[in-house]
Amino acid sequence: MENRKDFGSFLCQRRKELGLTQKELAQRLFVTDSAVSKWERGLAYPDITLLQSICQVLQCSEKELLSASEDTEGRRAEQLARKYLRLTRNYRLVQYILYGAITAGCLLGNLFSSHTLDWFWIALTAQMMVASLTLLPAFVPEGKRGLASLGGFTASLLLLLGVYCLCYGGDWFALAAVSILFGMGLVFLPFVLRALPLPPCLACRKASLYVGIEFLLLVALFGVGCLHTGGQWFLSAVVWTLFGVGVFLLPPLLGQLPLPRHWDCHKALVYLSAESVLLLVGLAWEGRHGYFPLPDLPVALLCLALPWGYLGILRYLPLGRWFRAGIALAWTALWLWLAPFCLDRVLQASGWQTDQLYGLSLPVDFSDWTSPDTLGANVTFLILLGLLVLAGGCVALGIYWRQRHPH
């Protein structure tokens, strides 16, 4: 309370606005007339236990009574809140009437036209889908309305498709349902995971959880599609999808996976091992009728030799960075030199016919840049020479750095 006179003036003003005498106010508060008179003249304060009773009688808030002034902002907020509640109640009531009238009209129309209920169920589930966007949010607390609307809309959409499939026949419901779940999850699942109260072990791995759920839905889509079409491509689709997803998403996901501590510093090895196994499994499955193990297996191993060499040199070779860079460049030159030779021999062993086999000795002739064979040999030789020169430069820098920094 700021001071007694202000408090007394506010008390007297509120009493007169309500048309009460000092005696009537005293009777309602169970105090004497003189006590009310002292309060209004600023000679005394009422007992603190009477504050709530005074506020009820004078129809004011405790804040207004203690500050001896009307809280216009508070009253305005209360009025707006009551108005909002009234509008919300009327909004729900109008929708009840609207949806009820539409449901009754569809029910009677279906009975009168067909003497049975068939398309009524489709209309009912379609209304449920619309109500999930317009009526359902009114029953959900603030902050969870978007999640509730999304869940209600998805569930009612699946129900609509199921009812349509039952009414008019068809075996496409499972394929349509999984496709919708996959598509909705692809767009809205990150927002759903952000809104859900996940356990701590999953809350810090939302990206992994998102990829895992979408991959499972995609696998389910492959399975349903394979059953629907009667094909045998399910395993191929799963393996190659897992391989393609892993190429781009496995490196960041490995940072979130709970790997054992002794494997935490070998994520590149885990990544390359997983992708190599998936590649070989996919090739084995695809070439089981004639292309595996020859020529698919040796060609795949030849291609995998390059990244595996990089991994061993750059990650595990116990030398300085310049030495490792030089050896990696030399390994690239060696692979470019040997790979065509090995590939020709693999194809020849597999029964492929070729006019001219690739030899280890390049037919280099810098005076002839018109013949395709000579042109290819010249360009290859220059590339190999450039890589070896760069490798030698890196090794020289490594030696120089070691001499300047012996420790």
CSV table of N, CA, C and O in Angstrom, one decimal, residues 136-248:
chain,number,residue,atom,x,y,z
A,136,LEU,N,-10.4,-30.3,-33.9
A,136,LEU,CA,-9.5,-30.9,-33.0
A,136,LEU,C,-8.6,-30.0,-32.2
A,136,LEU,O,-8.4,-30.1,-31.0
A,137,PRO,N,-8.0,-29.0,-32.9
A,137,PRO,CA,-7.1,-28.0,-32.2
A,137,PRO,C,-7.7,-27.3,-31.0
A,137,PRO,O,-7.0,-26.9,-30.1
A,138,ALA,N,-9.1,-27.1,-31.1
A,138,ALA,CA,-9.8,-26.4,-30.0
A,138,ALA,C,-9.8,-27.2,-28.7
A,138,ALA,O,-10.0,-26.6,-27.6
A,139,PHE,N,-9.5,-28.5,-28.7
A,139,PHE,CA,-9.5,-29.3,-27.5
A,139,PHE,C,-8.1,-29.6,-27.0
A,139,PHE,O,-8.0,-30.3,-26.0
A,140,VAL,N,-7.1,-29.1,-27.7
A,140,VAL,CA,-5.7,-29.5,-27.4
A,140,VAL,C,-5.1,-28.3,-26.7
A,140,VAL,O,-5.3,-27.1,-27.2
A,141,PRO,N,-4.2,-28.4,-25.7
A,141,PRO,CA,-3.5,-27.3,-25.1
A,141,PRO,C,-2.6,-26.6,-26.1
A,141,PRO,O,-2.1,-27.2,-27.1
A,142,GLU,N,-2.4,-25.3,-25.8
A,142,GLU,CA,-1.5,-24.5,-26.7
A,142,GLU,C,-0.1,-25.1,-26.7
A,142,GLU,O,0.4,-25.6,-25.7
A,143,GLY,N,0.5,-25.2,-27.9
A,143,GLY,CA,1.8,-25.8,-28.0
A,143,GLY,C,1.8,-27.2,-28.6
A,143,GLY,O,2.8,-27.7,-29.1
A,144,LYS,N,0.7,-27.8,-28.5
A,144,LYS,CA,0.6,-29.2,-29.0
A,144,LYS,C,-0.5,-29.3,-30.1
A,144,LYS,O,-0.8,-30.5,-30.5
A,145,ARG,N,-1.0,-28.2,-30.5
A,145,ARG,CA,-2.1,-28.3,-31.5
A,145,ARG,C,-1.6,-28.7,-32.9
A,145,ARG,O,-2.3,-29.5,-33.5
A,146,GLY,N,-0.5,-28.3,-33.3
A,146,GLY,CA,0.1,-28.7,-34.6
A,146,GLY,C,0.3,-30.2,-34.6
A,146,GLY,O,-0.1,-30.9,-35.6
A,147,LEU,N,0.9,-30.8,-33.5
A,147,LEU,CA,1.1,-32.2,-33.5
A,147,LEU,C,-0.2,-33.0,-33.5
A,147,LEU,O,-0.3,-34.0,-34.2
A,148,ALA,N,-1.2,-32.5,-32.7
A,148,ALA,CA,-2.5,-33.2,-32.7
A,148,ALA,C,-3.2,-33.1,-34.0
A,148,ALA,O,-3.8,-34.1,-34.5
A,149,SER,N,-3.1,-32.0,-34.7
A,149,SER,CA,-3.8,-31.9,-36.0
A,149,SER,C,-3.1,-32.8,-37.0
A,149,SER,O,-3.8,-33.4,-37.8
A,150,LEU,N,-1.8,-32.8,-37.0
A,150,LEU,CA,-1.1,-33.7,-37.9
A,150,LEU,C,-1.4,-35.1,-37.7
A,150,LEU,O,-1.7,-35.9,-38.7
A,151,GLY,N,-1.4,-35.6,-36.4
A,151,GLY,CA,-1.8,-36.9,-36.1
A,151,GLY,C,-3.2,-37.3,-36.5
A,151,GLY,O,-3.5,-38.3,-37.1
A,152,GLY,N,-4.1,-36.4,-36.1
A,152,GLY,CA,-5.5,-36.6,-36.5
A,152,GLY,C,-5.8,-36.6,-38.0
A,152,GLY,O,-6.5,-37.5,-38.5
A,153,PHE,N,-5.1,-35.7,-38.7
A,153,PHE,CA,-5.3,-35.7,-40.2
A,153,PHE,C,-4.8,-37.0,-40.8
A,153,PHE,O,-5.4,-37.6,-41.7
A,154,THR,N,-3.6,-37.4,-40.4
A,154,THR,CA,-3.0,-38.6,-41.0
A,154,THR,C,-3.8,-39.8,-40.7
A,154,THR,O,-4.1,-40.7,-41.6
A,155,ALA,N,-4.3,-40.0,-39.4
A,155,ALA,CA,-5.1,-41.1,-39.0
A,155,ALA,C,-6.4,-41.1,-39.8
A,155,ALA,O,-6.9,-42.2,-40.3
A,156,SER,N,-7.1,-40.0,-39.9
A,156,SER,CA,-8.4,-39.9,-40.6
A,156,SER,C,-8.2,-40.1,-42.1
A,156,SER,O,-9.1,-40.7,-42.7
A,157,LEU,N,-7.1,-39.7,-42.7
A,157,LEU,CA,-6.8,-39.9,-44.1
A,157,LEU,C,-6.6,-41.4,-44.3
A,157,LEU,O,-7.2,-42.0,-45.3
A,158,LEU,N,-5.9,-42.1,-43.5
A,158,LEU,CA,-5.7,-43.6,-43.6
A,158,LEU,C,-7.1,-44.3,-43.4
A,158,LEU,O,-7.4,-45.3,-44.1
A,159,LEU,N,-7.9,-43.8,-42.5
A,159,LEU,CA,-9.2,-44.4,-42.3
A,159,LEU,C,-10.1,-44.2,-43.5
A,159,LEU,O,-10.8,-45.1,-43.9
A,160,LEU,N,-10.0,-43.0,-44.1
A,160,LEU,CA,-10.8,-42.7,-45.3
A,160,LEU,C,-10.4,-43.7,-46.4
A,160,LEU,O,-11.2,-44.3,-47.1
A,161,LEU,N,-9.1,-43.9,-46.6
A,161,LEU,CA,-8.6,-44.8,-47.7
A,161,LEU,C,-9.1,-46.2,-47.4
A,161,LEU,O,-9.5,-47.0,-48.3
A,162,GLY,N,-9.0,-46.6,-46.1
A,162,GLY,CA,-9.4,-48.0,-45.7
A,162,GLY,C,-10.9,-48.2,-46.0
A,162,GLY,O,-11.3,-49.2,-46.5
A,163,VAL,N,-11.7,-47.2,-45.6
A,163,VAL,CA,-13.2,-47.3,-45.8
A,163,VAL,C,-13.5,-47.4,-47.3
A,163,VAL,O,-14.3,-48.2,-47.7
A,164,TYR,N,-12.8,-46.6,-48.1
A,164,TYR,CA,-13.1,-46.6,-49.5
A,164,TYR,C,-12.7,-47.9,-50.1
A,164,TYR,O,-13.4,-48.5,-51.0
A,165,CYS,N,-11.6,-48.5,-49.7
A,165,CYS,CA,-11.1,-49.8,-50.2
A,165,CYS,C,-12.1,-50.9,-49.8
A,165,CYS,O,-12.3,-51.8,-50.6
A,166,LEU,N,-12.7,-50.8,-48.6
A,166,LEU,CA,-13.6,-51.8,-48.2
A,166,LEU,C,-15.0,-51.7,-48.9
A,166,LEU,O,-15.6,-52.7,-49.3
A,167,CYS,N,-15.4,-50.4,-49.2
A,167,CYS,CA,-16.7,-50.2,-49.8
A,167,CYS,C,-16.6,-50.6,-51.3
A,167,CYS,O,-17.6,-51.1,-51.8
A,168,TYR,N,-15.5,-50.3,-52.0
A,168,TYR,CA,-15.5,-50.4,-53.4
A,168,TYR,C,-14.5,-51.5,-53.9
A,168,TYR,O,-14.3,-51.7,-55.1
A,169,GLY,N,-13.9,-52.2,-52.9
A,169,GLY,CA,-13.0,-53.2,-53.3
A,169,GLY,C,-11.6,-52.8,-53.7
A,169,GLY,O,-11.4,-51.6,-54.1
A,170,GLY,N,-10.6,-53.6,-53.6
A,170,GLY,CA,-9.3,-53.3,-54.0
A,170,GLY,C,-8.3,-53.8,-53.0
A,170,GLY,O,-8.6,-54.0,-51.8
A,171,ASP,N,-7.0,-54.0,-53.5
A,171,ASP,CA,-6.0,-54.5,-52.6
A,171,ASP,C,-4.8,-53.5,-52.5
A,171,ASP,O,-3.7,-53.8,-52.3
A,172,TRP,N,-5.1,-52.2,-52.7
A,172,TRP,CA,-4.1,-51.2,-52.8
A,172,TRP,C,-4.0,-50.4,-51.5
A,172,TRP,O,-3.1,-49.5,-51.4
A,173,PHE,N,-4.7,-50.7,-50.4
A,173,PHE,CA,-4.7,-49.9,-49.2
A,173,PHE,C,-3.4,-49.9,-48.5
A,173,PHE,O,-2.9,-48.9,-48.1
A,174,ALA,N,-2.8,-51.1,-48.4
A,174,ALA,CA,-1.5,-51.2,-47.7
A,174,ALA,C,-0.4,-50.4,-48.4
A,174,ALA,O,0.4,-49.6,-47.8
A,175,LEU,N,-0.4,-50.4,-49.8
A,175,LEU,CA,0.6,-49.7,-50.5
A,175,LEU,C,0.3,-48.2,-50.4
A,175,LEU,O,1.3,-47.4,-50.2
A,176,ALA,N,-0.9,-47.7,-50.4
A,176,ALA,CA,-1.3,-46.3,-50.3
A,176,ALA,C,-0.9,-45.8,-48.9
A,176,ALA,O,-0.4,-44.7,-48.7
A,177,ALA,N,-1.3,-46.7,-47.8
A,177,ALA,CA,-1.0,-46.3,-46.5
A,177,ALA,C,0.5,-46.1,-46.2
A,177,ALA,O,0.9,-45.1,-45.6
A,178,VAL,N,1.3,-47.0,-46.6
A,178,VAL,CA,2.7,-46.9,-46.3
A,178,VAL,C,3.3,-45.7,-47.1
A,178,VAL,O,4.2,-45.0,-46.6
A,179,SER,N,2.8,-45.5,-48.3
A,179,SER,CA,3.3,-44.4,-49.1
A,179,SER,C,3.0,-43.1,-48.4
A,179,SER,O,3.8,-42.2,-48.4
A,180,ILE,N,1.8,-43.0,-47.9
A,180,ILE,CA,1.4,-41.7,-47.2
A,180,ILE,C,2.2,-41.5,-45.9
A,180,ILE,O,2.7,-40.4,-45.7
A,181,LEU,N,2.4,-42.6,-45.2
A,181,LEU,CA,3.3,-42.5,-44.0
A,181,LEU,C,4.7,-42.1,-44.3
A,181,LEU,O,5.3,-41.2,-43.6
A,182,PHE,N,5.2,-42.7,-45.4
A,182,PHE,CA,6.6,-42.3,-45.8
A,182,PHE,C,6.7,-40.9,-46.2
A,182,PHE,O,7.6,-40.1,-45.8
A,183,GLY,N,5.7,-40.4,-47.0
A,183,GLY,CA,5.8,-39.0,-47.5
A,183,GLY,C,5.5,-38.0,-46.4
A,183,GLY,O,6.3,-37.0,-46.3
A,184,MET,N,4.6,-38.3,-45.5
A,184,MET,CA,4.3,-37.4,-44.4
A,184,MET,C,5.5,-37.3,-43.5
A,184,MET,O,5.9,-36.3,-43.0
A,185,GLY,N,6.1,-38.5,-43.2
A,185,GLY,CA,7.3,-38.5,-42.3
A,185,GLY,C,8.5,-37.8,-42.9
A,185,GLY,O,9.2,-37.1,-42.2
A,186,LEU,N,8.6,-37.9,-44.2
A,186,LEU,CA,9.7,-37.2,-44.9
A,186,LEU,C,9.7,-35.7,-44.7
A,186,LEU,O,10.7,-35.1,-44.5
A,187,VAL,N,8.5,-35.2,-44.6
A,187,VAL,CA,8.3,-33.7,-44.5
A,187,VAL,C,8.2,-33.3,-43.0
A,187,VAL,O,8.8,-32.3,-42.6
A,188,PHE,N,7.3,-34.0,-42.3
A,188,PHE,CA,6.9,-33.5,-41.0
A,188,PHE,C,7.6,-34.2,-39.8
A,188,PHE,O,7.5,-33.8,-38.7
A,189,LEU,N,8.3,-35.3,-40.1
A,189,LEU,CA,8.9,-36.1,-38.9
A,189,LEU,C,9.9,-35.3,-38.1
A,189,LEU,O,9.9,-35.4,-36.9
A,190,PRO,N,10.7,-34.4,-38.8
A,190,PRO,CA,11.6,-33.6,-37.9
A,190,PRO,C,10.9,-32.7,-36.9
A,190,PRO,O,11.3,-32.6,-35.8
A,191,PHE,N,9.8,-32.1,-37.3
A,191,PHE,CA,9.0,-31.3,-36.4
A,191,PHE,C,8.3,-32.1,-35.3
A,191,PHE,O,8.2,-31.7,-34.2
A,192,VAL,N,7.9,-33.3,-35.7
A,192,VAL,CA,7.3,-34.2,-34.7
A,192,VAL,C,8.3,-34.7,-33.7
A,192,VAL,O,8.0,-34.6,-32.5
A,193,LEU,N,9.5,-35.0,-34.1
A,193,LEU,CA,10.5,-35.4,-33.2
A,193,LEU,C,10.9,-34.3,-32.2
A,193,LEU,O,11.3,-34.5,-31.1
A,194,ARG,N,10.9,-33.1,-32.8
A,194,ARG,CA,11.2,-31.9,-31.9
A,194,ARG,C,10.2,-31.7,-30.9
A,194,ARG,O,10.5,-31.2,-29.8
A,195,ALA,N,8.9,-32.0,-31.2
A,195,ALA,CA,7.8,-31.7,-30.2
A,195,ALA,C,7.6,-32.8,-29.2
A,195,ALA,O,7.1,-32.6,-28.2
A,196,LEU,N,8.0,-34.1,-29.6
A,196,LEU,CA,7.8,-35.2,-28.7
A,196,LEU,C,8.7,-35.2,-27.5
A,196,LEU,O,9.9,-34.8,-27.7
A,197,PRO,N,8.3,-35.6,-26.3
A,197,PRO,CA,9.2,-35.7,-25.2
A,197,PRO,C,10.0,-37.0,-25.2
A,197,PRO,O,9.6,-38.0,-24.6
A,198,LEU,N,11.1,-37.0,-26.0
A,198,LEU,CA,11.9,-38.2,-26.1
A,198,LEU,C,12.8,-38.4,-24.9
A,198,LEU,O,13.1,-37.5,-24.2
A,199,PRO,N,13.2,-39.7,-24.7
A,199,PRO,CA,14.1,-40.0,-23.6
A,199,PRO,C,15.5,-39.3,-23.9
A,199,PRO,O,15.8,-39.0,-25.1
A,200,PRO,N,16.3,-39.1,-22.9
A,200,PRO,CA,17.6,-38.4,-23.1
A,200,PRO,C,18.5,-39.1,-24.1
A,200,PRO,O,19.2,-38.5,-24.9
A,201,CYS,N,18.4,-40.5,-24.1
A,201,CYS,CA,19.3,-41.2,-25.0
A,201,CYS,C,18.9,-41.0,-26.5
A,201,CYS,O,19.7,-41.3,-27.4
A,202,LEU,N,17.6,-40.7,-26.8
A,202,LEU,CA,17.2,-40.4,-28.1
A,202,LEU,C,17.1,-38.9,-28.5
A,202,LEU,O,17.1,-38.6,-29.6
A,203,ALA,N,16.9,-38.1,-27.4
A,203,ALA,CA,16.8,-36.7,-27.7
A,203,ALA,C,18.0,-36.1,-28.4
A,203,ALA,O,17.9,-35.1,-29.2
A,204,CYS,N,19.2,-36.6,-28.1
A,204,CYS,CA,20.4,-36.1,-28.7
A,204,CYS,C,20.7,-36.8,-30.0
A,204,CYS,O,21.8,-36.6,-30.6
A,205,ARG,N,19.9,-37.7,-30.5
A,205,ARG,CA,20.1,-38.5,-31.7
A,205,ARG,C,18.9,-38.4,-32.6
A,205,ARG,O,18.5,-39.4,-33.2
A,206,LYS,N,18.3,-37.2,-32.7
A,206,LYS,CA,17.1,-37.1,-33.5
A,206,LYS,C,17.4,-37.3,-35.0
A,206,LYS,O,16.5,-37.8,-35.7
A,207,ALA,N,18.5,-36.9,-35.5
A,207,ALA,CA,18.8,-37.1,-36.9
A,207,ALA,C,18.9,-38.6,-37.2
A,207,ALA,O,18.4,-39.1,-38.2
A,208,SER,N,19.6,-39.4,-36.3
A,208,SER,CA,19.6,-40.8,-36.5
A,208,SER,C,18.3,-41.5,-36.4
A,208,SER,O,17.9,-42.4,-37.2
A,209,LEU,N,17.5,-41.0,-35.5
A,209,LEU,CA,16.1,-41.5,-35.4
A,209,LEU,C,15.3,-41.2,-36.6
A,209,LEU,O,14.5,-42.1,-37.1
A,210,TYR,N,15.4,-40.0,-37.1
A,210,TYR,CA,14.7,-39.6,-38.3
A,210,TYR,C,15.0,-40.5,-39.5
A,210,TYR,O,14.2,-41.1,-40.2
A,211,VAL,N,16.3,-40.7,-39.7
A,211,VAL,CA,16.8,-41.5,-40.8
A,211,VAL,C,16.4,-43.0,-40.7
A,211,VAL,O,15.9,-43.7,-41.6
A,212,GLY,N,16.5,-43.5,-39.4
A,212,GLY,CA,16.1,-44.9,-39.2
A,212,GLY,C,14.6,-45.1,-39.4
A,212,GLY,O,14.2,-46.1,-40.0
A,213,ILE,N,13.7,-44.2,-38.9
A,213,ILE,CA,12.3,-44.4,-39.1
A,213,ILE,C,11.9,-44.3,-40.6
A,213,ILE,O,11.2,-45.1,-41.1
A,214,GLU,N,12.5,-43.3,-41.3
A,214,GLU,CA,12.2,-43.2,-42.7
A,214,GLU,C,12.7,-44.4,-43.5
A,214,GLU,O,12.1,-44.8,-44.5
A,215,PHE,N,13.9,-44.9,-43.1
A,215,PHE,CA,14.4,-46.1,-43.8
A,215,PHE,C,13.5,-47.3,-43.6
A,215,PHE,O,13.2,-48.1,-44.5
A,216,LEU,N,13.0,-47.5,-42.4
A,216,LEU,CA,12.1,-48.6,-42.1
A,216,LEU,C,10.8,-48.4,-42.9
A,216,LEU,O,10.3,-49.4,-43.4
A,217,LEU,N,10.3,-47.2,-43.0
A,217,LEU,CA,9.1,-47.0,-43.8
A,217,LEU,C,9.3,-47.3,-45.3
A,217,LEU,O,8.5,-47.8,-46.0
A,218,LEU,N,10.5,-46.9,-45.7
A,218,LEU,CA,10.9,-47.2,-47.1
A,218,LEU,C,11.0,-48.7,-47.4
A,218,LEU,O,10.6,-49.2,-48.4
A,219,VAL,N,11.6,-49.4,-46.4
A,219,VAL,CA,11.7,-50.8,-46.6
A,219,VAL,C,10.3,-51.5,-46.6
A,219,VAL,O,10.0,-52.4,-47.4
A,220,ALA,N,9.4,-51.0,-45.7
A,220,ALA,CA,8.0,-51.4,-45.7
A,220,ALA,C,7.4,-51.1,-47.0
A,220,ALA,O,6.6,-52.0,-47.6
A,221,LEU,N,7.6,-50.0,-47.6
A,221,LEU,CA,7.1,-49.6,-48.9
A,221,LEU,C,7.6,-50.5,-50.0
A,221,LEU,O,6.8,-51.0,-50.8
A,222,PHE,N,8.8,-50.9,-50.0
A,222,PHE,CA,9.4,-51.8,-50.9
A,222,PHE,C,8.7,-53.2,-50.8
A,222,PHE,O,8.4,-53.8,-51.8
A,223,GLY,N,8.6,-53.6,-49.5
A,223,GLY,CA,7.9,-54.9,-49.3
A,223,GLY,C,6.5,-55.0,-49.8
A,223,GLY,O,6.1,-55.9,-50.5
A,224,VAL,N,5.7,-54.0,-49.4
A,224,VAL,CA,4.3,-53.9,-49.9
A,224,VAL,C,4.2,-53.8,-51.4
A,224,VAL,O,3.4,-54.5,-52.0
A,225,GLY,N,5.1,-53.0,-52.0
A,225,GLY,CA,5.1,-52.9,-53.4
A,225,GLY,C,5.5,-54.1,-54.1
A,225,GLY,O,4.9,-54.5,-55.2
A,226,CYS,N,6.4,-54.9,-53.6
A,226,CYS,CA,6.9,-56.1,-54.1
A,226,CYS,C,5.7,-57.2,-54.1
A,226,CYS,O,5.5,-57.9,-55.0
A,227,LEU,N,5.0,-57.2,-52.9
A,227,LEU,CA,3.9,-58.1,-52.8
A,227,LEU,C,2.8,-57.7,-53.7
A,227,LEU,O,2.1,-58.6,-54.3
A,228,HIS,N,2.6,-56.4,-53.9
A,228,HIS,CA,1.5,-56.0,-54.7
A,228,HIS,C,1.7,-56.3,-56.2
A,228,HIS,O,0.8,-56.6,-56.9
A,229,THR,N,2.9,-56.1,-56.6
A,229,THR,CA,3.3,-56.4,-58.0
A,229,THR,C,3.7,-57.8,-58.3
A,229,THR,O,3.9,-58.2,-59.5
A,230,GLY,N,4.0,-58.6,-57.3
A,230,GLY,CA,4.4,-59.9,-57.5
A,230,GLY,C,5.9,-60.0,-57.9
A,230,GLY,O,6.2,-61.1,-58.5
A,231,GLY,N,6.7,-59.0,-57.7
A,231,GLY,CA,8.1,-59.0,-58.1
A,231,GLY,C,9.0,-59.7,-57.1
A,231,GLY,O,8.6,-60.0,-56.0
A,232,GLN,N,10.3,-59.8,-57.4
A,232,GLN,CA,11.3,-60.4,-56.6
A,232,GLN,C,12.4,-59.4,-56.4
A,232,GLN,O,13.6,-59.8,-56.2
A,233,TRP,N,12.2,-58.1,-56.4
A,233,TRP,CA,13.2,-57.1,-56.4
A,233,TRP,C,13.4,-56.5,-55.0
A,233,TRP,O,14.1,-55.5,-54.8
A,234,PHE,N,12.7,-57.1,-54.0
A,234,PHE,CA,12.7,-56.5,-52.7
A,234,PHE,C,14.1,-56.4,-52.1
A,234,PHE,O,14.6,-55.3,-51.6
A,235,LEU,N,14.8,-57.5,-52.0
A,235,LEU,CA,16.2,-57.5,-51.4
A,235,LEU,C,17.1,-56.6,-52.2
A,235,LEU,O,17.9,-55.8,-51.6
A,236,SER,N,17.0,-56.6,-53.5
A,236,SER,CA,17.9,-55.7,-54.3
A,236,SER,C,17.6,-54.2,-53.9
A,236,SER,O,18.6,-53.4,-53.7
A,237,ALA,N,16.4,-53.9,-53.9
A,237,ALA,CA,16.0,-52.5,-53.6
A,237,ALA,C,16.5,-52.1,-52.2
A,237,ALA,O,17.0,-51.0,-52.0
A,238,VAL,N,16.4,-53.0,-51.2
A,238,VAL,CA,16.8,-52.7,-49.8
A,238,VAL,C,18.3,-52.5,-49.7
A,238,VAL,O,18.8,-51.5,-49.2
A,239,VAL,N,19.0,-53.4,-50.3
A,239,VAL,CA,20.5,-53.4,-50.2
A,239,VAL,C,21.0,-52.1,-50.9
A,239,VAL,O,21.9,-51.4,-50.4
A,240,TRP,N,20.6,-51.8,-52.2
A,240,TRP,CA,21.1,-50.7,-52.9
A,240,TRP,C,20.6,-49.4,-52.3
A,240,TRP,O,21.4,-48.4,-52.3
A,241,THR,N,19.4,-49.3,-51.7
A,241,THR,CA,19.0,-48.1,-51.0
A,241,THR,C,19.8,-47.9,-49.7
A,241,THR,O,20.3,-46.8,-49.5
A,242,LEU,N,20.1,-49.0,-49.0
A,242,LEU,CA,20.9,-48.8,-47.8
A,242,LEU,C,22.3,-48.4,-48.2
A,242,LEU,O,23.0,-47.6,-47.5
A,243,PHE,N,22.9,-48.9,-49.3
A,243,PHE,CA,24.2,-48.5,-49.8
A,243,PHE,C,24.2,-47.1,-50.2
A,243,PHE,O,25.1,-46.3,-49.8
A,244,GLY,N,23.2,-46.6,-50.9
A,244,GLY,CA,23.2,-45.2,-51.4
A,244,GLY,C,23.0,-44.3,-50.2
A,244,GLY,O,23.6,-43.2,-50.1
A,245,VAL,N,22.1,-44.6,-49.3
A,245,VAL,CA,21.9,-43.7,-48.1
A,245,VAL,C,23.1,-43.7,-47.3
A,245,VAL,O,23.5,-42.6,-46.8
A,246,GLY,N,23.8,-44.8,-47.1
A,246,GLY,CA,25.0,-44.9,-46.3
A,246,GLY,C,26.1,-44.0,-46.9
A,246,GLY,O,26.9,-43.4,-46.1
A,247,VAL,N,26.2,-44.0,-48.2
A,247,VAL,CA,27.3,-43.2,-48.8
A,247,VAL,C,27.3,-41.7,-48.4
A,247,VAL,O,28.3,-41.1,-48.1
A,248,PHE,N,26.1,-41.2,-48.3
A,248,PHE,CA,25.9,-39.8,-48.0
A,248,PHE,C,25.6,-39.5,-46.5
A,248,PHE,O,26.1,-38.5,-46.0
